[in-house]
Amino acid sequence: MKNKLITACVLASATLFASGTYAADQVRVALLVKALGIGFFEAAYRGAEEAKKELGDVEIIYTGPTSTTAEGQIEIINSLIAQRVDAIAVSANDADALVPSLKKAQQRGIKVISWDSGVGKEGRQVHLNPSSNSLIGEMNVQLAADAIKAKGKKSGTFAILSATPTSTNQNIWIGEMKKSLSKFPNLKLVDTVYGDDLADKSFREATALIKNHPDLDVIVAPTTVGILAAAQAVSDLGLTGKVYVTGLGLPSELAGHVHSGAIHSFAIWNPIDLGYSATMLAYNLVKGKGTKTEIPMGRMGTLELDKNGDGAMAKPFIYDASNVDEFSSIF
Amino acid sequence: MLKRLIYSREGVLSIIVLAMFFGVGVISPDFISLSNSVSIFNDTSILIMLALGQMLVILTRCIDLSVAANVAFTGMFVAMVNQYFPELHMSLLIFLSLFIGALLGAINGLFVWLLKVPSIVITLGTMSIYRGATFLLSDGAWVNSHQMSESFIGLPRYEILSMPVLGWMAVAAIILFFWAMKFSVWGRNFYSAGGNPMAAFYSGVNVGKVQFYAFLVSGTLSGLCGYLWVSRFAVAYVDVANGFELQVIAACVIGGVSIVGGLGTVVGCVIGALFIGVVNNALPIIGVSPFWQMAISGLVIIIAVIANATSGKDKARIILRNPNANDEIRAN
């Protein structure tokens, strides 16, 4: 009996030891997203899994709060520090609030990169933008111009429906949109409103936009919740084809509204590529590959970093009735 | 009669709501048009129904924080059923949403009734559990408009006498509640169970059971609203109605439902919900800076509650006798 017990103890400690060494071989990358249950981030996770297949020695920890709050992310960062992951790749709900806990993570030897929605410079080593902000801003205005052209008009007006007034990436894109207006002399921006990424508030704001600006041609919503709510509001008001909705969204979510005619075209980078690149970057940082100005990211080529450690992955891609169905099955 | 109306809670609140409504009308005349008034009521329908359910819970000295999570779960559930079995009849789906909602409400109610756990603790827990379950159910995927059948999206939008079915559902709920709370013993029990649980117990009212019924009704309405929500916005995802439970409770409090139980009316509750509805619809029209919007919403809520508290002294419940009465007894 006693012997049996000793054997069991030895076996148990052996397995523990074995699993310990096994875990040490694996590079543990935490993909921390704004909130769980958002299609965009689920697709990014698929990309991370692709990177894992390619690399072999990576373990992906896909995590995020249940709603898009900085507090929720801070709690998770603290638990990731306790778990001693090798790298954290975060898409932040707040640029500043996460910095202290991410600093702590870096002090413990964890490599930190931000992607999609960035954090302050002290909080991370690298920030991966899905595209460059100026390209995204210009693309959104280009989409508005395309929609006005689709109406058969030479010039027209558009309004912006954003997420929260404090959203980091939204505000940068809106700034870039305003900058690129000089390239589109026939376009006029009449209003910017905020739907807080809540379906009901976005719906109400979109309805109010149409009521406040009777000659409005296009609503540009650079947010997935906003573009859906605005498209639904246009459909419900029976203004399909009179007011076009465009912006950034996912093919799987917008296919219906593209076919109904509420949306002429919209754009998005490929979130699968984004999750893939973020994972590759985190892995290469842990392995000590790359320099201050260049880090390889597998099949997506090389990320060129500026002096702030920011880099852009690729240019956003336009989806319309001709190709939306082909992509809606993917993400 | 008129004097009584003006001095009642509901009267004061109605005056505030109407003043706001016409005040916005000065800035934007279209706001007070009949069609816009109908659309504001329609937009507030879900809030009204949830607030009526919440009112029952608050009357019995409880609180239900899980209503919005219930909306999200049930909404996702029926949206997914519709996605995979688009030929199922709508009446079945409505029944399903009522049933699932009731089930989630019953879970809260049973804990409160049988285990005597404080409702704020239970519903704080189930609020997270139901949201989490929504996530597990959908695996984080959205159900989008093109994955819903035409009748699924069309039903709440179908117009009868130029008001959508969604609005008529709220009207039906208001009438039903008004009747139940005024004329049925079942409805009156909510007041007695919350107003004076001890007295209710001695007069044969099972307080725990009444609390269970309150949660059951609140859950059932949340379930129905779950379907209505995902259908109206033509999308179901985990974050649906995030934080909405606070608006529901605010609607009750503004409407004069006493947070300590036993006091509140259907009319007050509806006006409280309409108050929030008017504010929500007015803010984008006036074009207030988004940074001010939240502060203004909070401020008007506080003003309404203060106006409520100072109007109409509540003579219904004498908890302490006149303090001078004791002196008289001593003097004798």
CSV table of C-alpha atoms in Angstrom, one decimal, chain A:
chain,number,residue,atom,x,y,z
A,1,MET,CA,0.0,0.0,0.0
A,2,LYS,CA,2.7,2.4,1.1
A,3,ASN,CA,4.8,1.5,-2.0
A,4,LYS,CA,1.8,2.1,-4.2
A,5,LEU,CA,1.4,5.6,-2.6
A,6,ILE,CA,5.1,6.4,-3.1
A,7,THR,CA,4.9,5.3,-6.8
A,8,ALA,CA,1.8,7.4,-7.3
A,9,CYS,CA,3.6,10.5,-5.8
A,10,VAL,CA,6.6,9.9,-7.9
A,11,LEU,CA,4.5,9.5,-11.0
A,12,ALA,CA,2.5,12.6,-10.2
A,13,SER,CA,5.6,14.7,-9.7
A,14,ALA,CA,7.1,13.3,-12.8
A,15,THR,CA,4.1,14.3,-14.9
A,16,LEU,CA,4.1,17.7,-13.3
A,17,PHE,CA,7.7,18.2,-14.1
A,18,ALA,CA,7.2,16.9,-17.7
A,19,SER,CA,4.3,19.2,-18.3
A,20,GLY,CA,6.4,22.1,-16.9
A,21,THR,CA,9.2,21.5,-19.3
A,22,TYR,CA,6.7,21.0,-22.1
A,23,ALA,CA,5.2,24.4,-21.4
A,24,ALA,CA,8.6,26.1,-21.3
A,25,ASP,CA,9.2,25.0,-24.9
A,26,GLN,CA,6.0,26.6,-26.1
A,27,VAL,CA,5.9,30.3,-26.7
A,28,ARG,CA,2.7,31.4,-25.0
A,29,VAL,CA,1.1,34.4,-26.8
A,30,ALA,CA,-2.0,36.0,-25.2
A,31,LEU,CA,-4.2,37.6,-27.8
A,32,LEU,CA,-6.2,40.1,-25.7
A,33,VAL,CA,-9.1,41.7,-27.5
A,34,LYS,CA,-11.5,44.5,-26.8
A,35,ALA,CA,-14.3,42.2,-25.9
A,36,LEU,CA,-15.2,38.6,-26.5
A,37,GLY,CA,-18.0,37.9,-29.0
A,38,ILE,CA,-17.1,40.4,-31.6
A,39,GLY,CA,-16.9,38.9,-35.1
A,40,PHE,CA,-13.9,40.9,-36.0
A,41,PHE,CA,-11.8,39.6,-33.1
A,42,GLU,CA,-13.1,36.1,-33.6
A,43,ALA,CA,-11.6,36.3,-37.2
A,44,ALA,CA,-8.4,37.6,-35.8
A,45,TYR,CA,-8.2,34.6,-33.5
A,46,ARG,CA,-8.5,32.4,-36.6
A,47,GLY,CA,-5.5,34.2,-38.1
A,48,ALA,CA,-3.6,33.6,-34.8
A,49,GLU,CA,-4.4,29.9,-35.1
A,50,GLU,CA,-3.0,30.0,-38.7
A,51,ALA,CA,0.2,31.4,-37.4
A,52,LYS,CA,0.3,28.7,-34.7
A,53,LYS,CA,0.0,26.0,-37.4
A,54,GLU,CA,2.8,27.5,-39.3
A,55,LEU,CA,5.1,28.0,-36.4
A,56,GLY,CA,4.3,24.8,-34.4
A,57,ASP,CA,5.7,25.9,-31.0
A,58,VAL,CA,3.2,28.5,-30.1
A,59,GLU,CA,0.3,28.4,-27.6
A,60,ILE,CA,-2.4,31.0,-28.2
A,61,ILE,CA,-4.4,32.3,-25.2
A,62,TYR,CA,-7.4,34.1,-26.7
A,63,THR,CA,-9.0,36.3,-24.1
A,64,GLY,CA,-10.9,39.5,-23.5
A,65,PRO,CA,-13.5,41.1,-21.2
A,66,THR,CA,-17.2,40.5,-21.8
A,67,SER,CA,-17.8,44.2,-22.6
A,68,THR,CA,-15.4,46.8,-24.1
A,69,THR,CA,-14.1,48.3,-20.9
A,70,ALA,CA,-10.5,49.2,-19.9
A,71,GLU,CA,-11.1,47.9,-16.4
A,72,GLY,CA,-11.9,44.5,-17.7
A,73,GLN,CA,-8.7,44.4,-19.8
A,74,ILE,CA,-6.6,45.5,-16.8
A,75,GLU,CA,-7.9,42.6,-14.7
A,76,ILE,CA,-7.0,40.2,-17.5
A,77,ILE,CA,-3.5,41.7,-18.0
A,78,ASN,CA,-2.9,41.2,-14.3
A,79,SER,CA,-3.9,37.5,-14.5
A,80,LEU,CA,-1.8,37.0,-17.6
A,81,ILE,CA,1.2,38.4,-15.7
A,82,ALA,CA,0.5,35.9,-13.0
A,83,GLN,CA,0.3,33.1,-15.6
A,84,ARG,CA,3.7,34.2,-16.9
A,85,VAL,CA,2.8,34.3,-20.6
A,86,ASP,CA,5.7,35.1,-23.0
A,87,ALA,CA,3.9,37.8,-24.9
A,88,ILE,CA,0.7,39.9,-24.8
A,89,ALA,CA,-0.8,41.2,-28.1
A,90,VAL,CA,-3.5,43.7,-27.1
A,91,SER,CA,-6.2,45.6,-28.9
A,92,ALA,CA,-6.9,48.3,-26.3
A,93,ASN,CA,-10.2,49.8,-25.1
A,94,ASP,CA,-8.3,52.8,-23.7
A,95,ALA,CA,-4.9,54.2,-24.9
A,96,ASP,CA,-3.8,55.4,-21.4
A,97,ALA,CA,-5.5,53.3,-18.8
A,98,LEU,CA,-3.7,50.1,-19.8
A,99,VAL,CA,-0.2,51.5,-19.7
A,100,PRO,CA,0.6,51.0,-16.0
A,101,SER,CA,-0.3,47.3,-16.0
A,102,LEU,CA,1.4,46.7,-19.4
A,103,LYS,CA,4.5,48.4,-18.0
A,104,LYS,CA,4.4,45.9,-15.1
A,105,ALA,CA,4.1,43.1,-17.6
A,106,GLN,CA,7.2,44.3,-19.5
A,107,GLN,CA,9.1,44.6,-16.3
A,108,ARG,CA,8.4,40.9,-15.7
A,109,GLY,CA,10.0,40.1,-19.1
A,110,ILE,CA,6.7,39.8,-21.1
A,111,LYS,CA,6.9,41.2,-24.6
A,112,VAL,CA,4.0,43.5,-25.3
A,113,ILE,CA,2.6,44.6,-28.6
A,114,SER,CA,-0.6,46.4,-29.4
A,115,TRP,CA,-2.6,45.9,-32.6
A,116,ASP,CA,-5.8,47.4,-34.1
A,117,SER,CA,-6.4,49.9,-31.3
A,118,GLY,CA,-3.1,51.1,-29.7
A,119,VAL,CA,-1.8,51.9,-26.3
A,120,GLY,CA,0.7,54.7,-25.2
A,121,LYS,CA,4.3,54.2,-26.2
A,122,GLU,CA,5.5,53.2,-22.7
A,123,GLY,CA,3.0,50.4,-22.6
A,124,ARG,CA,4.3,48.4,-25.6
A,125,GLN,CA,7.3,47.7,-27.8
A,126,VAL,CA,5.5,47.7,-31.1
A,127,HIS,CA,2.1,48.8,-32.4
A,128,LEU,CA,0.6,47.1,-35.4
A,129,ASN,CA,-1.9,49.2,-37.3
A,130,PRO,CA,-4.1,47.1,-39.6
A,131,SER,CA,-3.5,49.7,-42.2
A,132,SER,CA,-2.1,53.2,-41.9
A,133,ASN,CA,-4.5,55.7,-40.4
A,134,SER,CA,-4.2,58.1,-43.3
A,135,LEU,CA,-5.1,55.3,-45.8
A,136,ILE,CA,-8.2,54.3,-43.7
A,137,GLY,CA,-9.3,57.9,-43.4
A,138,GLU,CA,-8.9,58.5,-47.1
A,139,MET,CA,-10.6,55.2,-47.9
A,140,ASN,CA,-13.7,56.2,-45.8
A,141,VAL,CA,-14.0,59.4,-47.7
A,142,GLN,CA,-13.4,57.6,-51.0
A,143,LEU,CA,-16.3,55.2,-50.1
A,144,ALA,CA,-18.6,58.2,-49.5
A,145,ALA,CA,-17.5,59.6,-52.9
A,146,ASP,CA,-18.2,56.3,-54.6
A,147,ALA,CA,-21.7,56.1,-53.0
A,148,ILE,CA,-22.5,59.6,-54.2
A,149,LYS,CA,-21.4,58.6,-57.7
A,150,ALA,CA,-23.7,55.5,-57.4
A,151,LYS,CA,-26.5,57.9,-56.8
A,152,GLY,CA,-25.6,59.6,-60.1
A,153,LYS,CA,-24.7,62.8,-58.4
A,154,LYS,CA,-21.5,64.9,-59.0
A,155,SER,CA,-21.3,66.3,-55.5
A,156,GLY,CA,-23.0,65.6,-52.2
A,157,THR,CA,-22.9,65.7,-48.4
A,158,PHE,CA,-22.0,63.0,-45.8
A,159,ALA,CA,-22.1,62.6,-42.0
A,160,ILE,CA,-20.0,60.4,-39.7
A,161,LEU,CA,-21.5,58.0,-37.2
A,162,SER,CA,-18.7,57.0,-34.8
A,163,ALA,CA,-18.5,54.7,-31.7
A,164,THR,CA,-17.7,56.4,-28.4
A,165,PRO,CA,-16.3,59.9,-28.3
A,166,THR,CA,-13.2,58.6,-26.6
A,167,SER,CA,-12.4,55.7,-28.9
A,168,THR,CA,-8.8,55.9,-29.9
A,169,ASN,CA,-8.9,54.6,-33.4
A,170,GLN,CA,-12.2,56.2,-34.3
A,171,ASN,CA,-11.0,59.7,-33.4
A,172,ILE,CA,-7.7,59.2,-35.4
A,173,TRP,CA,-9.6,58.0,-38.4
A,174,ILE,CA,-12.1,60.9,-38.2
A,175,GLY,CA,-9.2,63.3,-38.1
A,176,GLU,CA,-7.6,61.7,-41.2
A,177,MET,CA,-11.0,61.8,-43.0
A,178,LYS,CA,-11.1,65.5,-42.4
A,179,LYS,CA,-7.6,65.9,-43.6
A,180,SER,CA,-8.2,64.0,-46.9
A,181,LEU,CA,-11.3,66.1,-47.6
A,182,SER,CA,-9.1,68.5,-49.6
A,183,LYS,CA,-8.7,65.8,-52.2
A,184,PHE,CA,-12.5,65.5,-52.6
A,185,PRO,CA,-13.7,69.1,-53.4
A,186,ASN,CA,-17.2,67.9,-54.2
A,187,LEU,CA,-17.8,66.3,-50.8
A,188,LYS,CA,-19.1,68.1,-47.7
A,189,LEU,CA,-19.0,66.8,-44.2
A,190,VAL,CA,-22.1,68.1,-42.4
A,191,ASP,CA,-22.0,66.3,-39.0
A,192,THR,CA,-20.3,63.9,-36.7
A,193,VAL,CA,-22.3,61.9,-34.1
A,194,TYR,CA,-21.6,59.1,-31.6
A,195,GLY,CA,-23.6,55.9,-31.2
A,196,ASP,CA,-21.3,54.5,-28.5
A,197,ASP,CA,-21.2,51.1,-30.3
A,198,LEU,CA,-24.7,50.4,-28.9
A,199,ALA,CA,-27.2,49.2,-31.4
A,200,ASP,CA,-30.1,51.3,-30.0
A,201,LYS,CA,-28.2,54.5,-29.6
A,202,SER,CA,-26.5,54.2,-33.0
A,203,PHE,CA,-29.9,53.5,-34.6
A,204,ARG,CA,-31.4,56.6,-32.9
A,205,GLU,CA,-28.4,58.8,-33.9
A,206,ALA,CA,-28.6,57.7,-37.5
A,207,THR,CA,-32.3,58.4,-37.6
A,208,ALA,CA,-31.7,61.9,-36.1
A,209,LEU,CA,-28.9,62.5,-38.7
A,210,ILE,CA,-31.4,61.9,-41.5
A,211,LYS,CA,-34.0,64.1,-39.9
A,212,ASN,CA,-31.6,66.9,-39.1
A,213,HIS,CA,-30.1,66.9,-42.6
A,214,PRO,CA,-32.8,66.3,-45.2
A,215,ASP,CA,-30.4,66.5,-48.1
A,216,LEU,CA,-27.9,64.0,-46.6
A,217,ASP,CA,-26.4,61.6,-49.2
A,218,VAL,CA,-24.2,59.3,-47.2
A,219,ILE,CA,-23.6,58.1,-43.6
A,220,VAL,CA,-20.1,56.9,-43.0
A,221,ALA,CA,-19.7,54.7,-40.0
A,222,PRO,CA,-16.2,53.4,-39.3
A,223,THR,CA,-17.5,50.9,-36.8
A,224,THR,CA,-19.2,47.5,-37.2
A,225,VAL,CA,-22.1,48.2,-34.8
A,226,GLY,CA,-22.7,51.7,-36.2
A,227,ILE,CA,-22.7,50.7,-39.9
A,228,LEU,CA,-25.3,47.9,-39.2
A,229,ALA,CA,-27.5,50.2,-37.1
A,230,ALA,CA,-27.3,53.0,-39.7
A,231,ALA,CA,-28.1,50.5,-42.6
A,232,GLN,CA,-31.1,49.2,-40.6
A,233,ALA,CA,-32.3,52.8,-39.8
A,234,VAL,CA,-32.1,53.7,-43.5
A,235,SER,CA,-34.1,50.6,-44.5
A,236,ASP,CA,-36.7,51.2,-41.8
A,237,LEU,CA,-37.2,54.8,-42.9
A,238,GLY,CA,-37.7,53.5,-46.5
A,239,LEU,CA,-34.8,55.6,-47.8
A,240,THR,CA,-32.8,52.8,-49.5
A,241,GLY,CA,-30.9,54.2,-52.5
A,242,LYS,CA,-31.6,57.8,-51.3
A,243,VAL,CA,-29.2,57.7,-48.3
A,244,TYR,CA,-26.3,55.3,-48.7
A,245,VAL,CA,-24.5,53.9,-45.7
A,246,THR,CA,-20.8,53.0,-45.9
A,247,GLY,CA,-17.7,52.7,-43.7
A,248,LEU,CA,-15.9,49.8,-42.0
A,249,GLY,CA,-17.7,46.5,-41.4
A,250,LEU,CA,-17.5,42.8,-41.9
A,251,PRO,CA,-18.7,41.0,-45.0
A,252,SER,CA,-20.6,38.4,-43.1
A,253,GLU,CA,-22.5,41.0,-41.1
A,254,LEU,CA,-23.2,43.4,-44.0
A,255,ALA,CA,-24.0,41.0,-46.9
A,256,GLY,CA,-27.8,41.4,-46.4
A,257,HIS,CA,-27.6,45.2,-46.4
A,258,VAL,CA,-25.4,45.2,-49.5
A,259,HIS,CA,-28.0,43.1,-51.3
A,260,SER,CA,-30.9,45.3,-50.0
A,261,GLY,CA,-29.1,48.3,-51.4
A,262,ALA,CA,-28.7,50.3,-48.2
A,263,ILE,CA,-24.9,49.8,-48.6
A,264,HIS,CA,-23.3,50.4,-52.0
A,265,SER,CA,-19.8,49.4,-50.8
A,266,PHE,CA,-17.7,49.3,-47.7
A,267,ALA,CA,-14.1,48.5,-46.7
A,268,ILE,CA,-12.2,46.5,-44.1
A,269,TRP,CA,-8.7,45.1,-43.8
A,270,ASN,CA,-8.6,41.4,-43.4
A,271,PRO,CA,-8.8,40.6,-39.6
A,272,ILE,CA,-7.5,37.1,-40.2
A,273,ASP,CA,-4.3,38.6,-41.6
A,274,LEU,CA,-4.3,41.0,-38.7
A,275,GLY,CA,-4.5,38.3,-36.0
A,276,TYR,CA,-1.9,36.3,-38.0
A,277,SER,CA,0.5,39.2,-38.2
A,278,ALA,CA,0.1,40.1,-34.5
A,279,THR,CA,0.9,36.6,-33.5
A,280,MET,CA,3.9,36.5,-35.8
A,281,LEU,CA,5.2,39.8,-34.4
A,282,ALA,CA,4.8,38.7,-30.8
A,283,TYR,CA,6.5,35.4,-31.5
A,284,ASN,CA,9.5,37.0,-33.3
A,285,LEU,CA,9.9,39.5,-30.5
A,286,VAL,CA,10.0,36.6,-27.9
A,287,LYS,CA,12.6,34.8,-30.2
A,288,GLY,CA,14.6,38.0,-30.5
A,289,LYS,CA,14.2,38.3,-34.3
A,290,GLY,CA,13.8,41.7,-36.0
A,291,THR,CA,15.3,45.1,-35.4
A,292,LYS,CA,14.2,48.5,-34.1
A,293,THR,CA,13.0,49.3,-37.6
A,294,GLU,CA,11.9,46.0,-39.1
A,295,ILE,CA,10.2,42.8,-37.8
A,296,PRO,CA,9.2,39.9,-40.1
A,297,MET,CA,5.6,38.7,-40.0
A,298,GLY,CA,5.5,35.5,-42.0
A,299,ARG,CA,3.4,35.5,-45.2
A,300,MET,CA,2.5,39.2,-44.6
A,301,GLY,CA,6.0,40.3,-45.4
A,302,THR,CA,7.9,42.7,-43.1
A,303,LEU,CA,6.6,45.4,-40.7
A,304,GLU,CA,8.4,48.7,-41.2
A,305,LEU,CA,8.5,50.5,-37.8
A,306,ASP,CA,8.7,54.3,-37.4
A,307,LYS,CA,10.5,56.0,-34.5
A,308,ASN,CA,7.5,55.4,-32.2
A,309,GLY,CA,7.4,51.7,-32.9
A,310,ASP,CA,4.3,52.0,-35.1
A,311,GLY,CA,3.9,50.0,-38.3
A,312,ALA,CA,1.1,49.5,-40.9
A,313,MET,CA,0.1,46.1,-42.3
A,314,ALA,CA,-1.8,46.8,-45.5
A,315,LYS,CA,-4.3,49.0,-47.3
A,316,PRO,CA,-8.1,48.4,-46.6
A,317,PHE,CA,-10.0,46.3,-49.1
A,318,ILE,CA,-13.3,47.3,-50.8
A,319,TYR,CA,-16.3,45.0,-50.7
A,320,ASP,CA,-19.4,45.4,-52.8
A,321,ALA,CA,-22.2,43.4,-54.3
A,322,SER,CA,-19.7,41.7,-56.7
A,323,ASN,CA,-17.5,40.1,-54.0
A,324,VAL,CA,-19.3,40.3,-50.6
A,325,ASP,CA,-20.7,36.8,-50.8
A,326,GLU,CA,-17.4,35.3,-51.5
A,327,PHE,CA,-16.0,36.8,-48.3
A,328,SER,CA,-19.0,36.6,-46.0
A,329,SER,CA,-18.4,32.9,-45.5
A,330,ILE,CA,-14.9,33.6,-44.3
A,331,PHE,CA,-15.4,36.4,-41.8
